[in-house]
PDB file of C-alpha atoms in Angstrom:
ATOM      1  CA  UNK A   3     -40.511 -48.307 -24.170  1.00 93.00           C
ATOM      2  CA  UNK A   4     -36.989 -48.461 -25.539  1.00 96.00           C
ATOM      3  CA  UNK A   5     -34.496 -46.753 -23.160  1.00 97.00           C
ATOM      4  CA  UNK A   6     -31.395 -45.141 -24.687  1.00 98.00           C
ATOM      5  CA  UNK A   7     -28.227 -44.787 -22.532  1.00 98.00           C
ATOM      6  CA  UNK A   8     -25.121 -42.943 -23.685  1.00 98.00           C
ATOM      7  CA  UNK A   9     -21.641 -43.056 -22.369  1.00 95.00           C
ATOM      8  CA  UNK A  10     -19.707 -41.121 -21.274  1.00 96.00           C
ATOM      9  CA  UNK A  11     -21.846 -38.240 -20.012  1.00 98.00           C
ATOM     10  CA  UNK A  12     -18.952 -35.876 -21.009  1.00 97.00           C
ATOM     11  CA  UNK A  13     -15.533 -36.044 -22.549  1.00 97.00           C
ATOM     12  CA  UNK A  14     -12.711 -33.598 -23.227  1.00 97.00           C
ATOM     13  CA  UNK A  15     -10.634 -34.210 -26.366  1.00 97.00           C
ATOM     14  CA  UNK A  16      -7.658 -32.326 -27.773  1.00 97.00           C
ATOM     15  CA  UNK A  17      -8.111 -30.540 -31.132  1.00 97.00           C
ATOM     16  CA  UNK A  18      -7.444 -32.939 -33.964  1.00 97.00           C
ATOM     17  CA  UNK A  19      -7.930 -36.020 -31.865  1.00 97.00           C
ATOM     18  CA  UNK A  20     -10.619 -38.637 -32.010  1.00 98.00           C
ATOM     19  CA  UNK A  21     -13.821 -38.458 -29.968  1.00 98.00           C
ATOM     20  CA  UNK A  22     -15.952 -41.530 -29.398  1.00 98.00           C
ATOM     21  CA  UNK A  23     -19.448 -41.613 -28.029  1.00 98.00           C
ATOM     22  CA  UNK A  24     -21.375 -44.833 -27.217  1.00 98.00           C
ATOM     23  CA  UNK A  25     -25.099 -45.451 -27.214  1.00 98.00           C
ATOM     24  CA  UNK A  26     -26.909 -48.528 -26.030  1.00 98.00           C
ATOM     25  CA  UNK A  27     -30.616 -49.271 -26.499  1.00 98.00           C
ATOM     26  CA  UNK A  28     -32.607 -51.442 -24.125  1.00 97.00           C
ATOM     27  CA  UNK A  29     -33.751 -53.604 -26.970  1.00 97.00           C
ATOM     28  CA  UNK A  30     -32.661 -54.018 -30.540  1.00 97.00           C
ATOM     29  CA  UNK A  31     -33.511 -51.333 -33.101  1.00 97.00           C
ATOM     30  CA  UNK A  32     -32.581 -53.484 -36.061  1.00 97.00           C
ATOM     31  CA  UNK A  33     -35.730 -54.072 -38.142  1.00 95.00           C
ATOM     32  CA  UNK A  34     -35.619 -57.576 -39.685  1.00 94.00           C
ATOM     33  CA  UNK A  35     -37.855 -56.480 -42.627  1.00 94.00           C
ATOM     34  CA  UNK A  36     -35.285 -54.170 -44.129  1.00 94.00           C
ATOM     35  CA  UNK A  37     -32.116 -54.910 -42.097  1.00 95.00           C
ATOM     36  CA  UNK A  38     -31.939 -51.258 -41.051  1.00 97.00           C
ATOM     37  CA  UNK A  39     -31.003 -49.901 -37.641  1.00 98.00           C
ATOM     38  CA  UNK A  40     -33.516 -47.196 -36.586  1.00 97.00           C
ATOM     39  CA  UNK A  41     -30.874 -45.086 -34.841  1.00 98.00           C
ATOM     40  CA  UNK A  42     -29.988 -41.411 -35.337  1.00 98.00           C
ATOM     41  CA  UNK A  43     -27.370 -39.013 -33.903  1.00 98.00           C
ATOM     42  CA  UNK A  44     -27.957 -35.323 -33.368  1.00 98.00           C
ATOM     43  CA  UNK A  45     -25.730 -32.437 -32.425  1.00 98.00           C
ATOM     44  CA  UNK A  46     -26.841 -29.566 -30.282  1.00 98.00           C
ATOM     45  CA  UNK A  47     -24.823 -26.388 -29.789  1.00 97.00           C
ATOM     46  CA  UNK A  48     -25.646 -23.977 -26.946  1.00 94.00           C
ATOM     47  CA  UNK A  49     -28.800 -21.947 -27.741  1.00 94.00           C
ATOM     48  CA  UNK A  50     -29.523 -23.894 -30.910  1.00 97.00           C
ATOM     49  CA  UNK A  51     -31.948 -26.741 -31.807  1.00 98.00           C
ATOM     50  CA  UNK A  52     -30.655 -30.238 -32.386  1.00 98.00           C
ATOM     51  CA  UNK A  53     -29.183 -30.939 -35.838  1.00 98.00           C
ATOM     52  CA  UNK A  54     -29.551 -34.298 -37.462  1.00 98.00           C
ATOM     53  CA  UNK A  55     -26.026 -35.735 -38.274  1.00 98.00           C
ATOM     54  CA  UNK A  56     -26.498 -39.478 -38.795  1.00 98.00           C
ATOM     55  CA  UNK A  57     -29.508 -41.732 -39.520  1.00 97.00           C
ATOM     56  CA  UNK A  58     -29.918 -45.450 -40.157  1.00 98.00           C
ATOM     57  CA  UNK A  59     -26.982 -45.698 -37.739  1.00 98.00           C
ATOM     58  CA  UNK A  60     -24.361 -44.848 -40.359  1.00 98.00           C
ATOM     59  CA  UNK A  61     -25.772 -42.556 -43.098  1.00 98.00           C
ATOM     60  CA  UNK A  62     -24.612 -38.981 -42.893  1.00 98.00           C
ATOM     61  CA  UNK A  63     -27.146 -36.247 -43.435  1.00 97.00           C
ATOM     62  CA  UNK A  64     -26.428 -34.017 -46.346  1.00 95.00           C
ATOM     63  CA  UNK A  65     -23.872 -31.330 -45.493  1.00 96.00           C
ATOM     64  CA  UNK A  66     -22.421 -33.138 -42.526  1.00 97.00           C
ATOM     65  CA  UNK A  67     -18.594 -33.301 -42.627  1.00 97.00           C
ATOM     66  CA  UNK A  68     -17.110 -36.759 -43.178  1.00 96.00           C
ATOM     67  CA  UNK A  69     -15.174 -36.618 -39.921  1.00 97.00           C
ATOM     68  CA  UNK A  70     -18.504 -37.621 -38.353  1.00 98.00           C
ATOM     69  CA  UNK A  71     -19.294 -41.336 -38.683  1.00 98.00           C
ATOM     70  CA  UNK A  72     -21.735 -43.732 -37.093  1.00 98.00           C
ATOM     71  CA  UNK A  73     -21.391 -47.454 -36.536  1.00 98.00           C
ATOM     72  CA  UNK A  74     -22.959 -50.352 -34.748  1.00 98.00           C
ATOM     73  CA  UNK A  75     -26.025 -52.585 -34.951  1.00 98.00           C
ATOM     74  CA  UNK A  76     -28.749 -54.081 -32.831  1.00 97.00           C
ATOM     75  CA  UNK A  77     -28.294 -52.448 -29.415  1.00 98.00           C
ATOM     76  CA  UNK A  78     -24.793 -50.989 -29.456  1.00 98.00           C
ATOM     77  CA  UNK A  79     -23.841 -47.939 -31.449  1.00 98.00           C
ATOM     78  CA  UNK A  80     -20.961 -45.449 -31.702  1.00 98.00           C
ATOM     79  CA  UNK A  81     -20.571 -41.892 -33.036  1.00 98.00           C
ATOM     80  CA  UNK A  82     -17.006 -41.068 -33.874  1.00 98.00           C
ATOM     81  CA  UNK A  83     -15.572 -37.603 -34.658  1.00 98.00           C
ATOM     82  CA  UNK A  84     -12.298 -38.538 -36.290  1.00 97.00           C
ATOM     83  CA  UNK A  85     -10.499 -35.200 -35.869  1.00 96.00           C
ATOM     84  CA  UNK A  86     -12.149 -32.840 -33.379  1.00 97.00           C
ATOM     85  CA  UNK A  87     -12.576 -29.244 -34.493  1.00 97.00           C
ATOM     86  CA  UNK A  88     -13.424 -26.199 -32.256  1.00 97.00           C
ATOM     87  CA  UNK A  89     -16.826 -26.004 -33.866  1.00 96.00           C
ATOM     88  CA  UNK A  90     -17.706 -29.565 -32.788  1.00 97.00           C
ATOM     89  CA  UNK A  91     -18.114 -28.534 -29.135  1.00 98.00           C
ATOM     90  CA  UNK A  92     -21.654 -29.513 -28.454  1.00 98.00           C
ATOM     91  CA  UNK A  93     -23.943 -32.036 -26.725  1.00 98.00           C
ATOM     92  CA  UNK A  94     -24.542 -35.168 -28.836  1.00 98.00           C
ATOM     93  CA  UNK A  95     -27.682 -37.198 -28.618  1.00 98.00           C
ATOM     94  CA  UNK A  96     -28.567 -40.665 -29.952  1.00 98.00           C
ATOM     95  CA  UNK A  97     -32.276 -41.404 -30.699  1.00 98.00           C
ATOM     96  CA  UNK A  98     -34.156 -44.478 -31.647  1.00 98.00           C
ATOM     97  CA  UNK A  99     -36.984 -44.307 -34.155  1.00 97.00           C
ATOM     98  CA  UNK A 100     -37.730 -48.038 -34.125  1.00 96.00           C
ATOM     99  CA  UNK A 101     -40.910 -47.578 -32.048  1.00 93.00           C
ATOM    100  CA  UNK A 102     -42.842 -44.799 -30.417  1.00 89.00           C
ATOM    101  CA  UNK A 103     -42.102 -43.078 -28.121  1.00 89.00           C
ATOM    102  CA  UNK A 104     -38.889 -42.195 -30.041  1.00 94.00           C
ATOM    103  CA  UNK A 105     -36.598 -41.537 -27.124  1.00 96.00           C
ATOM    104  CA  UNK A 106     -33.291 -39.766 -26.958  1.00 98.00           C
ATOM    105  CA  UNK A 107     -30.308 -40.683 -24.884  1.00 98.00           C
ATOM    106  CA  UNK A 108     -29.275 -38.425 -22.029  1.00 98.00           C
ATOM    107  CA  UNK A 109     -26.675 -36.650 -24.100  1.00 98.00           C
ATOM    108  CA  UNK A 110     -22.893 -36.546 -24.161  1.00 98.00           C
ATOM    109  CA  UNK A 111     -21.083 -33.244 -23.799  1.00 98.00           C
ATOM    110  CA  UNK A 112     -18.003 -32.851 -25.931  1.00 98.00           C
ATOM    111  CA  UNK A 113     -15.419 -30.256 -24.919  1.00 97.00           C
ATOM    112  CA  UNK A 114     -11.916 -29.261 -25.946  1.00 97.00           C
ATOM    113  CA  UNK A 115      -9.099 -30.483 -23.705  1.00 95.00           C
TER     114      UNK A 115
ATOM    115  CA  UNK B  22     -34.352 -23.896 -47.859  1.00 94.00           C
ATOM    116  CA  UNK B  23     -36.423 -25.473 -45.138  1.00 97.00           C
ATOM    117  CA  UNK B  24     -37.605 -22.961 -42.566  1.00 98.00           C
ATOM    118  CA  UNK B  25     -39.689 -23.625 -39.385  1.00 98.00           C
ATOM    119  CA  UNK B  26     -40.632 -20.737 -37.091  1.00 98.00           C
ATOM    120  CA  UNK B  27     -42.391 -21.292 -33.843  1.00 98.00           C
ATOM    121  CA  UNK B  28     -44.414 -18.681 -31.992  1.00 98.00           C
ATOM    122  CA  UNK B  29     -46.885 -18.449 -29.091  1.00 98.00           C
ATOM    123  CA  UNK B  30     -44.685 -19.235 -26.132  1.00 97.00           C
ATOM    124  CA  UNK B  31     -44.590 -17.243 -22.916  1.00 97.00           C
ATOM    125  CA  UNK B  32     -45.185 -17.243 -19.156  1.00 98.00           C
ATOM    126  CA  UNK B  33     -48.490 -18.819 -18.048  1.00 98.00           C
ATOM    127  CA  UNK B  34     -49.956 -19.808 -14.725  1.00 97.00           C
ATOM    128  CA  UNK B  35     -50.621 -23.478 -13.877  1.00 98.00           C
ATOM    129  CA  UNK B  36     -53.940 -24.683 -15.166  1.00 97.00           C
ATOM    130  CA  UNK B  37     -54.092 -22.132 -17.931  1.00 98.00           C
ATOM    131  CA  UNK B  38     -53.813 -22.646 -21.745  1.00 98.00           C
ATOM    132  CA  UNK B  39     -51.499 -21.696 -24.518  1.00 98.00           C
ATOM    133  CA  UNK B  40     -51.465 -22.225 -28.249  1.00 98.00           C
ATOM    134  CA  UNK B  41     -48.241 -22.631 -30.211  1.00 98.00           C
ATOM    135  CA  UNK B  42     -47.832 -22.262 -33.900  1.00 98.00           C
ATOM    136  CA  UNK B  43     -45.210 -23.246 -36.346  1.00 98.00           C
ATOM    137  CA  UNK B  44     -44.951 -21.583 -39.765  1.00 98.00           C
ATOM    138  CA  UNK B  45     -43.275 -23.807 -42.373  1.00 98.00           C
ATOM    139  CA  UNK B  46     -41.682 -22.741 -45.637  1.00 98.00           C
ATOM    140  CA  UNK B  47     -39.164 -24.012 -48.171  1.00 97.00           C
ATOM    141  CA  UNK B  48     -40.730 -27.462 -48.670  1.00 97.00           C
ATOM    142  CA  UNK B  49     -44.043 -29.080 -49.453  1.00 97.00           C
ATOM    143  CA  UNK B  50     -45.591 -29.031 -45.986  1.00 97.00           C
ATOM    144  CA  UNK B  51     -48.442 -31.403 -46.889  1.00 96.00           C
ATOM    145  CA  UNK B  52     -45.886 -34.076 -47.769  1.00 96.00           C
ATOM    146  CA  UNK B  53     -44.439 -34.561 -44.237  1.00 96.00           C
ATOM    147  CA  UNK B  54     -45.413 -35.714 -40.831  1.00 96.00           C
ATOM    148  CA  UNK B  55     -44.725 -33.035 -38.267  1.00 97.00           C
ATOM    149  CA  UNK B  56     -43.729 -33.173 -34.608  1.00 98.00           C
ATOM    150  CA  UNK B  57     -43.627 -31.071 -31.436  1.00 98.00           C
ATOM    151  CA  UNK B  58     -40.546 -31.851 -29.413  1.00 98.00           C
ATOM    152  CA  UNK B  59     -39.755 -30.166 -26.111  1.00 98.00           C
ATOM    153  CA  UNK B  60     -36.644 -29.761 -24.045  1.00 98.00           C
ATOM    154  CA  UNK B  61     -36.631 -28.772 -20.508  1.00 97.00           C
ATOM    155  CA  UNK B  62     -33.460 -26.832 -19.302  1.00 94.00           C
ATOM    156  CA  UNK B  63     -30.504 -29.196 -19.207  1.00 93.00           C
ATOM    157  CA  UNK B  64     -32.564 -32.220 -20.197  1.00 97.00           C
ATOM    158  CA  UNK B  65     -32.735 -34.401 -23.304  1.00 98.00           C
ATOM    159  CA  UNK B  66     -35.376 -33.666 -25.954  1.00 98.00           C
ATOM    160  CA  UNK B  67     -38.721 -35.349 -25.576  1.00 97.00           C
ATOM    161  CA  UNK B  68     -41.237 -35.872 -28.485  1.00 96.00           C
ATOM    162  CA  UNK B  69     -44.537 -34.449 -27.345  1.00 97.00           C
ATOM    163  CA  UNK B  70     -46.874 -34.990 -30.244  1.00 97.00           C
ATOM    164  CA  UNK B  71     -46.914 -36.068 -33.901  1.00 96.00           C
ATOM    165  CA  UNK B  72     -49.398 -35.616 -36.731  1.00 96.00           C
ATOM    166  CA  UNK B  73     -49.415 -37.329 -40.095  1.00 95.00           C
ATOM    167  CA  UNK B  74     -49.016 -35.465 -43.387  1.00 95.00           C
ATOM    168  CA  UNK B  75     -52.851 -35.334 -43.861  1.00 94.00           C
ATOM    169  CA  UNK B  76     -53.776 -34.767 -40.205  1.00 95.00           C
ATOM    170  CA  UNK B  77     -55.647 -38.041 -39.917  1.00 94.00           C
ATOM    171  CA  UNK B  78     -53.241 -39.693 -37.461  1.00 94.00           C
ATOM    172  CA  UNK B  79     -51.956 -38.254 -34.208  1.00 96.00           C
ATOM    173  CA  UNK B  80     -50.038 -39.510 -31.254  1.00 95.00           C
ATOM    174  CA  UNK B  81     -48.946 -38.024 -27.907  1.00 96.00           C
ATOM    175  CA  UNK B  82     -46.549 -38.801 -25.181  1.00 95.00           C
ATOM    176  CA  UNK B  83     -48.472 -40.156 -22.130  1.00 95.00           C
ATOM    177  CA  UNK B  84     -47.855 -37.134 -19.945  1.00 96.00           C
ATOM    178  CA  UNK B  85     -49.791 -34.837 -22.208  1.00 97.00           C
ATOM    179  CA  UNK B  86     -52.580 -37.096 -23.425  1.00 97.00           C
ATOM    180  CA  UNK B  87     -55.948 -35.459 -22.803  1.00 97.00           C
ATOM    181  CA  UNK B  88     -54.323 -32.018 -22.290  1.00 98.00           C
ATOM    182  CA  UNK B  89     -52.518 -31.163 -25.580  1.00 98.00           C
ATOM    183  CA  UNK B  90     -53.927 -31.337 -29.087  1.00 98.00           C
ATOM    184  CA  UNK B  91     -51.783 -31.184 -32.225  1.00 98.00           C
ATOM    185  CA  UNK B  92     -53.288 -30.006 -35.519  1.00 98.00           C
ATOM    186  CA  UNK B  93     -52.235 -28.623 -38.871  1.00 98.00           C
ATOM    187  CA  UNK B  94     -53.571 -26.424 -41.633  1.00 98.00           C
ATOM    188  CA  UNK B  95     -51.953 -27.503 -44.896  1.00 97.00           C
ATOM    189  CA  UNK B  96     -53.469 -24.536 -46.755  1.00 98.00           C
ATOM    190  CA  UNK B  97     -51.535 -22.236 -44.429  1.00 98.00           C
ATOM    191  CA  UNK B  98     -48.399 -24.370 -43.972  1.00 98.00           C
ATOM    192  CA  UNK B  99     -48.820 -24.138 -40.282  1.00 98.00           C
ATOM    193  CA  UNK B 100     -48.635 -26.662 -37.361  1.00 98.00           C
ATOM    194  CA  UNK B 101     -50.305 -25.992 -34.049  1.00 98.00           C
ATOM    195  CA  UNK B 102     -50.177 -27.259 -30.484  1.00 98.00           C
ATOM    196  CA  UNK B 103     -53.058 -26.381 -28.167  1.00 98.00           C
ATOM    197  CA  UNK B 104     -51.890 -26.883 -24.623  1.00 98.00           C
ATOM    198  CA  UNK B 105     -54.456 -26.947 -21.838  1.00 98.00           C
ATOM    199  CA  UNK B 106     -54.278 -27.491 -18.055  1.00 98.00           C
ATOM    200  CA  UNK B 107     -50.626 -26.526 -18.125  1.00 98.00           C
ATOM    201  CA  UNK B 108     -48.362 -27.861 -15.344  1.00 98.00           C
ATOM    202  CA  UNK B 109     -44.971 -26.706 -14.050  1.00 97.00           C
ATOM    203  CA  UNK B 110     -43.367 -29.833 -15.576  1.00 97.00           C
ATOM    204  CA  UNK B 111     -44.457 -28.585 -18.991  1.00 98.00           C
ATOM    205  CA  UNK B 112     -41.956 -25.802 -18.770  1.00 98.00           C
ATOM    206  CA  UNK B 113     -39.536 -26.212 -21.723  1.00 98.00           C
ATOM    207  CA  UNK B 114     -38.446 -24.943 -25.102  1.00 98.00           C
ATOM    208  CA  UNK B 115     -40.909 -26.310 -27.613  1.00 98.00           C
ATOM    209  CA  UNK B 116     -39.580 -27.189 -31.038  1.00 98.00           C
ATOM    210  CA  UNK B 117     -41.429 -27.809 -34.215  1.00 98.00           C
ATOM    211  CA  UNK B 118     -39.679 -30.611 -36.196  1.00 98.00           C
ATOM    212  CA  UNK B 119     -40.177 -32.149 -39.632  1.00 97.00           C
ATOM    213  CA  UNK B 120     -40.372 -35.841 -40.148  1.00 96.00           C
ATOM    214  CA  UNK B 121     -37.955 -36.970 -42.812  1.00 92.00           C
ATOM    215  CA  UNK B 122     -40.601 -38.706 -44.951  1.00 86.00           C
ATOM    216  CA  UNK B 123     -44.317 -38.674 -45.718  1.00 80.00           C
ATOM    217  CA  UNK B 124     -45.065 -41.652 -43.583  1.00 82.00           C
ATOM    218  CA  UNK B 125     -44.375 -41.019 -39.894  1.00 87.00           C
ATOM    219  CA  UNK B 126     -40.843 -42.365 -39.203  1.00 89.00           C
ATOM    220  CA  UNK B 127     -39.868 -40.494 -36.076  1.00 92.00           C
ATOM    221  CA  UNK B 128     -36.721 -39.129 -37.648  1.00 96.00           C
ATOM    222  CA  UNK B 129     -36.475 -35.365 -37.185  1.00 96.00           C
ATOM    223  CA  UNK B 130     -34.502 -33.847 -40.060  1.00 96.00           C
ATOM    224  CA  UNK B 131     -35.285 -30.159 -39.647  1.00 97.00           C
ATOM    225  CA  UNK B 132     -36.046 -28.265 -36.470  1.00 98.00           C
ATOM    226  CA  UNK B 133     -37.229 -24.720 -35.717  1.00 98.00           C
ATOM    227  CA  UNK B 134     -35.367 -22.527 -33.194  1.00 98.00           C
ATOM    228  CA  UNK B 135     -38.081 -23.146 -30.595  1.00 98.00           C
ATOM    229  CA  UNK B 136     -40.326 -21.128 -28.341  1.00 98.00           C
ATOM    230  CA  UNK B 137     -40.023 -21.014 -24.640  1.00 98.00           C
ATOM    231  CA  UNK B 138     -43.006 -22.043 -22.453  1.00 98.00           C
ATOM    232  CA  UNK B 139     -42.710 -21.250 -18.726  1.00 98.00           C
ATOM    233  CA  UNK B 140     -45.457 -22.454 -16.445  1.00 98.00           C
ATOM    234  CA  UNK B 141     -45.227 -20.664 -13.154  1.00 97.00           C
ATOM    235  CA  UNK B 142     -47.498 -18.865 -10.634  1.00 93.00           C
TER     236      UNK B 142
END
């Protein structure tokens, strides 16, 4: 099984500042057949289901603001919120869909400083 | 727009059974693989079961194999999860989630709001 590990577990960022979340997989999620990274990012606000933000490591889902961006390849990935808004307070999860079981990271809680 | 509504959760004693349902609307249900994903309080989501668009392929996480059964009725746009021999560790919010494409990818692009299952004596 591929294990997903995020860092940090939590972070506090001032409004308008950048937030950076890291995700590391225990093995590469880059598929050689199509050169795509099978890595997604989700946002979960309290009392709500997760919401898909980013897939293929860097493709924004429709309707997701462009202040959210994903980068990385192989085993190391980053979610960046370029200018934190109050509505971005949430837990963020990375998830690999390279191979079943499609595990999530432990989550990173983003708060306002 | 895409709408997924779960039902059937509740409080149940260990060893008993429960059947969850997920009513889908706003998209062609028979064109997508579907998943059940659960989330225990304060924990990360965990994919429990998946079923292909036509119901012919199914897969389960190891901890529920032999106890849970996923099924679908494409004529009713409904997904099901039959849960038998329930254990305390099955306590979680159970979400119905759509796979992004027809072939099972493991990418969950829409989620329902979930139904809470509590296993307790």
